[in-house]
Coordinates of C-alpha atoms in Angstrom, one line a residue:
M1 CA 3.2 3.9 -37.3
D2 CA 0.8 1.0 -36.5
Q3 CA 3.3 -1.0 -34.5
L4 CA 6.6 -0.1 -33.0
N5 CA 9.5 -2.4 -33.9
L6 CA 11.1 -3.1 -30.6
R7 CA 14.3 -4.5 -32.2
H8 CA 14.8 -1.3 -34.1
L9 CA 14.1 0.7 -30.8
Y10 CA 16.7 -1.4 -29.1
Y11 CA 19.3 -0.8 -31.8
F12 CA 18.6 3.0 -31.5
W13 CA 18.9 2.8 -27.7
V14 CA 22.3 1.1 -27.8
I15 CA 23.6 3.6 -30.5
S16 CA 22.4 6.5 -28.3
R17 CA 24.0 5.0 -25.3
E18 CA 27.3 4.2 -26.9
G19 CA 27.5 7.5 -28.9
S20 CA 28.5 6.0 -32.2
I21 CA 27.4 3.3 -34.7
A22 CA 30.9 1.8 -34.6
R23 CA 30.9 1.2 -30.8
A24 CA 27.2 0.1 -30.9
S25 CA 28.0 -2.4 -33.7
E26 CA 30.6 -4.0 -31.5
V27 CA 28.2 -4.3 -28.6
L28 CA 25.4 -5.7 -30.8
E29 CA 27.8 -7.8 -32.9
L30 CA 26.4 -6.4 -36.1
A31 CA 28.2 -4.9 -39.1
P32 CA 28.2 -1.1 -39.0
Q33 CA 26.5 -1.0 -42.5
T34 CA 23.7 -3.3 -41.2
L35 CA 23.2 -1.2 -38.1
S36 CA 23.1 2.0 -40.2
G37 CA 20.4 0.5 -42.4
Q38 CA 18.3 -0.6 -39.3
L39 CA 18.6 2.9 -37.9
A40 CA 17.5 4.5 -41.2
T41 CA 14.5 2.2 -41.3
F42 CA 13.6 3.1 -37.7
E43 CA 13.9 6.9 -38.4
S44 CA 11.6 6.4 -41.4
S45 CA 9.0 4.7 -39.2
V46 CA 9.0 7.4 -36.5
G47 CA 8.9 10.2 -39.1
G48 CA 12.1 12.1 -38.4
R49 CA 15.8 12.2 -37.8
L50 CA 17.0 10.9 -34.4
F51 CA 20.7 12.0 -34.5
L52 CA 22.8 14.8 -35.8
R53 CA 26.4 14.2 -36.6
E54 CA 28.9 16.4 -34.7
R55 CA 32.4 15.7 -35.6
R56 CA 32.7 11.9 -35.0
R57 CA 29.9 11.7 -32.4
L58 CA 26.2 11.3 -32.8
I59 CA 24.0 13.9 -31.0
L60 CA 20.4 13.2 -30.3
T61 CA 17.7 15.5 -31.9
D62 CA 14.7 16.6 -29.9
L63 CA 12.8 13.6 -31.3
G64 CA 15.7 11.4 -30.4
R65 CA 15.8 12.6 -26.8
L66 CA 12.0 12.0 -26.5
I67 CA 12.3 8.5 -27.7
R68 CA 15.4 7.8 -25.7
G69 CA 13.5 8.7 -22.5
Y70 CA 10.8 6.0 -23.2
A71 CA 13.5 3.5 -24.3
D72 CA 15.4 4.0 -21.0
D73 CA 12.2 3.0 -19.1
I74 CA 11.3 0.1 -21.4
F75 CA 14.7 -1.5 -21.3
E76 CA 15.3 -0.9 -17.6
L77 CA 12.1 -2.9 -17.0
T78 CA 13.2 -5.5 -19.5
G79 CA 16.5 -5.9 -17.6
E80 CA 14.6 -6.2 -14.3
L81 CA 12.3 -8.9 -15.8
T82 CA 15.3 -10.8 -17.2
D83 CA 17.0 -10.7 -13.8
T84 CA 13.8 -11.9 -12.1
L85 CA 13.3 -14.7 -14.5
R86 CA 16.8 -16.0 -13.8
L87 CA 15.8 -16.5 -10.2
S88 CA 14.2 -19.8 -9.0
E89 CA 10.5 -19.6 -8.4
S90 CA 10.9 -19.5 -4.6
D91 CA 13.2 -16.5 -4.9
R92 CA 11.0 -14.4 -7.2
P93 CA 9.2 -11.5 -5.6
L94 CA 5.5 -12.1 -5.0
T95 CA 3.1 -9.2 -5.3
L96 CA 0.3 -8.9 -2.7
Y97 CA -2.6 -6.7 -3.5
A98 CA -4.2 -5.8 -0.2
G99 CA -7.1 -3.6 0.7
V100 CA -7.4 -2.0 4.1
S101 CA -10.7 -0.4 5.3
A102 CA -10.2 3.3 6.1
S103 CA -11.8 2.8 9.5
I104 CA -9.0 0.5 10.6
H105 CA -6.3 2.1 12.7
K106 CA -3.1 2.0 10.6
L107 CA -1.0 0.5 13.4
F108 CA -3.4 -2.3 13.8
A109 CA -3.4 -2.9 10.0
Y110 CA 0.4 -3.0 10.0
Y111 CA 0.5 -5.8 12.6
L112 CA -2.1 -7.8 10.6
L113 CA -0.1 -7.4 7.3
Q114 CA 3.3 -8.1 8.9
P115 CA 3.2 -11.9 8.6
A116 CA 3.1 -11.6 4.8
M117 CA 6.1 -9.2 4.8
T118 CA 8.3 -11.5 6.9
L119 CA 8.1 -14.5 4.7
S120 CA 11.4 -16.0 3.4
R121 CA 10.1 -15.3 -0.1
P122 CA 10.5 -11.7 -1.2
M123 CA 7.1 -9.9 -1.0
Q124 CA 6.1 -6.7 -2.8
L125 CA 3.0 -5.1 -1.1
E126 CA 0.5 -3.0 -3.0
C127 CA -1.8 -1.6 -0.4
R128 CA -5.0 0.3 -1.0
T129 CA -7.2 2.0 1.6
G130 CA -10.8 3.0 1.2
R131 CA -14.4 2.3 2.0
T132 CA -15.0 -1.3 2.9
E133 CA -17.8 -1.6 0.3
D134 CA -15.5 -0.3 -2.5
L135 CA -12.7 -2.6 -1.5
I136 CA -15.0 -5.6 -1.5
L137 CA -16.0 -4.8 -5.1
N138 CA -12.3 -4.6 -6.0
L139 CA -11.8 -8.0 -4.4
K140 CA -14.8 -9.4 -6.4
R141 CA -13.2 -8.0 -9.6
K142 CA -10.0 -9.8 -8.7
E143 CA -8.1 -6.5 -8.4
L144 CA -7.2 -7.4 -4.8
D145 CA -6.0 -10.6 -3.1
V146 CA -7.4 -9.8 0.3
V147 CA -9.3 -7.1 2.2
L148 CA -8.7 -6.3 5.9
A149 CA -12.0 -5.0 7.4
D150 CA -13.6 -4.4 10.7
R151 CA -17.0 -5.7 9.6
V152 CA -18.4 -8.7 7.7
P153 CA -19.7 -7.9 4.3
D154 CA -23.3 -8.6 3.3
M155 CA -23.0 -11.8 1.3
D156 CA -26.3 -11.3 -0.4
T157 CA -25.2 -7.9 -1.8
Y158 CA -21.5 -8.6 -2.7
G159 CA -21.5 -12.3 -3.3
P160 CA -19.8 -15.3 -1.6
F161 CA -16.6 -14.5 0.2
T162 CA -14.7 -16.3 3.0
V163 CA -14.3 -14.3 6.2
H164 CA -11.3 -15.1 8.4
P165 CA -11.4 -13.7 12.0
L166 CA -7.9 -12.3 12.7
A167 CA -7.9 -10.5 16.0
E168 CA -9.9 -8.4 18.5
S169 CA -8.9 -5.8 21.0
S170 CA -10.6 -3.7 23.7
I171 CA -10.9 0.0 23.0
S172 CA -9.0 2.7 24.8
L173 CA -9.5 6.4 24.9
F174 CA -6.5 8.8 24.4
A175 CA -5.9 12.5 24.6
A176 CA -3.1 15.1 24.9
P177 CA -1.4 14.8 28.3
S178 CA -3.2 17.9 29.7
I179 CA -6.6 16.6 28.8
A180 CA -5.9 13.0 29.8
Q181 CA -4.6 14.0 33.3
A182 CA -7.7 16.2 33.8
V183 CA -10.3 13.6 33.1
R184 CA -8.6 10.3 34.0
G185 CA -9.5 10.5 37.7
G186 CA -13.3 10.6 37.2
F187 CA -13.4 8.3 34.2
P188 CA -15.8 7.7 32.5
G189 CA -18.1 10.4 34.1
S190 CA -15.4 13.0 33.6
L191 CA -15.8 12.7 29.8
K192 CA -19.2 14.5 29.8
G193 CA -19.1 17.4 27.4
Q194 CA -15.5 16.6 26.3
A195 CA -14.6 17.0 22.6
L196 CA -14.6 13.7 20.7
L197 CA -12.6 13.0 17.5
A198 CA -13.7 10.1 15.3
N199 CA -12.0 8.6 12.2
A200 CA -15.1 6.7 11.2
T201 CA -18.5 7.1 12.8
D202 CA -19.8 4.1 10.8
A203 CA -17.2 1.7 12.2
P204 CA -18.7 -1.0 14.3
Y205 CA -16.4 -0.2 17.3
F206 CA -17.6 3.4 17.2
T207 CA -21.3 2.4 17.5
R208 CA -20.4 0.1 20.4
L209 CA -18.5 3.0 22.0
M210 CA -21.4 5.4 21.7
N211 CA -23.7 2.8 23.2
W212 CA -21.4 2.2 26.1
L213 CA -21.1 5.9 26.8
S214 CA -24.8 6.2 26.7
L215 CA -25.2 3.4 29.3
Q216 CA -22.7 5.3 31.5
G217 CA -24.8 8.5 31.1
V218 CA -22.0 10.2 29.3
R219 CA -22.6 12.5 26.3
M220 CA -19.5 13.7 24.5
K221 CA -19.4 16.4 21.7
L222 CA -18.3 15.1 18.3
V223 CA -16.1 17.8 16.9
A224 CA -14.4 16.1 14.0
R225 CA -14.7 13.1 11.7
V226 CA -11.5 12.4 9.7
E227 CA -11.2 9.2 7.7
D228 CA -7.4 9.0 8.1
S229 CA -6.8 7.3 11.4
A230 CA -3.3 8.7 11.6
L231 CA -4.4 12.3 11.1
I232 CA -7.1 12.0 13.8
K233 CA -4.3 11.1 16.2
V234 CA -2.4 14.2 15.2
F235 CA -5.5 16.3 16.0
G236 CA -5.6 14.5 19.4
R237 CA -2.0 15.2 20.1
Q238 CA -2.6 18.9 19.5
G239 CA -5.3 18.9 22.1
F240 CA -8.4 19.1 19.9
G241 CA -10.2 16.3 21.7
V242 CA -10.3 12.6 22.8
F243 CA -9.9 9.8 20.3
A244 CA -10.3 6.0 20.5
A245 CA -7.9 3.3 19.4
P246 CA -7.4 -0.4 20.0
S247 CA -5.9 -1.1 23.4
V248 CA -3.5 -3.6 21.8
I249 CA -1.5 -0.7 20.2
R250 CA -1.8 1.7 23.1
D251 CA 2.0 1.7 23.9
E252 CA 2.9 2.7 20.3
V253 CA 0.0 5.2 20.0
C254 CA 1.3 6.9 23.2
R255 CA 4.9 6.9 22.0
Q256 CA 4.4 7.9 18.4
Y257 CA 1.7 10.6 19.0
E258 CA 2.8 11.8 22.4
V259 CA -0.6 11.3 24.0
E260 CA -1.7 9.4 27.1
E261 CA -4.3 6.7 27.7
I262 CA -7.3 8.0 29.6
G263 CA -8.9 4.6 30.2
K264 CA -9.5 1.1 28.7
I265 CA -13.1 -0.1 28.0
E266 CA -13.2 -3.8 28.2
E267 CA -16.8 -4.0 27.1
V268 CA -16.1 -2.4 23.7
K269 CA -14.2 -4.5 21.2
D270 CA -12.7 -3.8 17.8
E271 CA -12.7 -6.9 15.6
M272 CA -10.6 -7.5 12.5
F273 CA -11.3 -9.8 9.6
A274 CA -9.5 -10.9 6.4
I275 CA -11.9 -11.4 3.5
T276 CA -10.9 -13.6 0.6
R277 CA -12.6 -14.8 -2.6
G278 CA -12.4 -18.5 -1.7
R279 CA -11.5 -20.9 1.1
K280 CA -8.4 -22.1 -0.6
L281 CA -5.6 -19.7 0.3
A282 CA -3.3 -20.2 -2.7
H283 CA -1.4 -16.9 -2.3
E284 CA 1.4 -17.3 0.2
G285 CA 1.0 -13.8 1.6
V286 CA -2.7 -14.2 2.1
R287 CA -2.2 -17.5 3.7
A288 CA 0.3 -16.0 6.1
I289 CA -2.1 -13.2 7.1
C290 CA -5.0 -15.5 7.7
T291 CA -3.1 -18.3 9.5
T292 CA -0.3 -16.6 11.4
P293 CA -1.2 -14.8 14.7
A294 CA -0.2 -11.2 14.4
D295 CA 2.7 -10.2 16.8
F296 CA 1.4 -7.3 18.8
G297 CA 4.2 -7.5 21.3
M298 CA 6.9 -5.6 19.4
F299 CA 6.2 -2.4 21.3
G300 CA 5.3 -4.0 24.6
S301 CA 1.5 -4.4 24.1
N302 CA -0.4 -7.6 24.6
I303 CA -3.5 -8.5 22.7
E304 CA -6.7 -8.7 24.9

């Protein structure tokens, strides 16, 4: 079978759905004899019988059930496409393929993506996380529309991109309440020897944090490096150590992960950028992300 005849597949699908050639012929507005002939041709092309006759009803064979499963998926998608094409262009869902660097805190990323999700036009988000370098290559291959990153890519290595500054926030340190209460009073000196949890030691803010701690004469003990920023907060909630997160999301971090803020470090900033292939932002969702200030006030925090 070099090429599947979709019309014959559709006839088979309607027959299997209606349970008889007579009822299917009424739905398709074809003569029963014509429909029987089309079914026989399709059975010949797939190499086997698709129905067994039981009294006056057609019962699917094993081959018939296999093909019916694929046909259900095909014609469900066809129906969705037909419904979508009936919509005006402004009402059709727009797909946004976004990459988010793994080192970005997920709550921060949510606020940056939110402007695209609140447009009047329906938006379907396809979000991929990973190493910044890998996501930039995906962007170059036109597999992504935008990349959210906490660093500017090397243009000589990856090619010309447009970098759009989005937001910056000071960094705060958090821990389980028992740890936070014990070290808050003598901050930052009280952090000496404390366990430190990192979600990305190569993130720019982490390097700035380490430099700041060094200037304060504070040496912490790195006990874990977990790429998932949400998982590292779970470790922090369970008392395994101190972790850093943007101050702008501190209220939601404390609420969601049942931790407390130890202290805010104004000198250490976490910066966010949107990276696109060109200066012209044709995609509505990308344009919203790059031009609409993110609303960090939903949970009571204010951007620094």
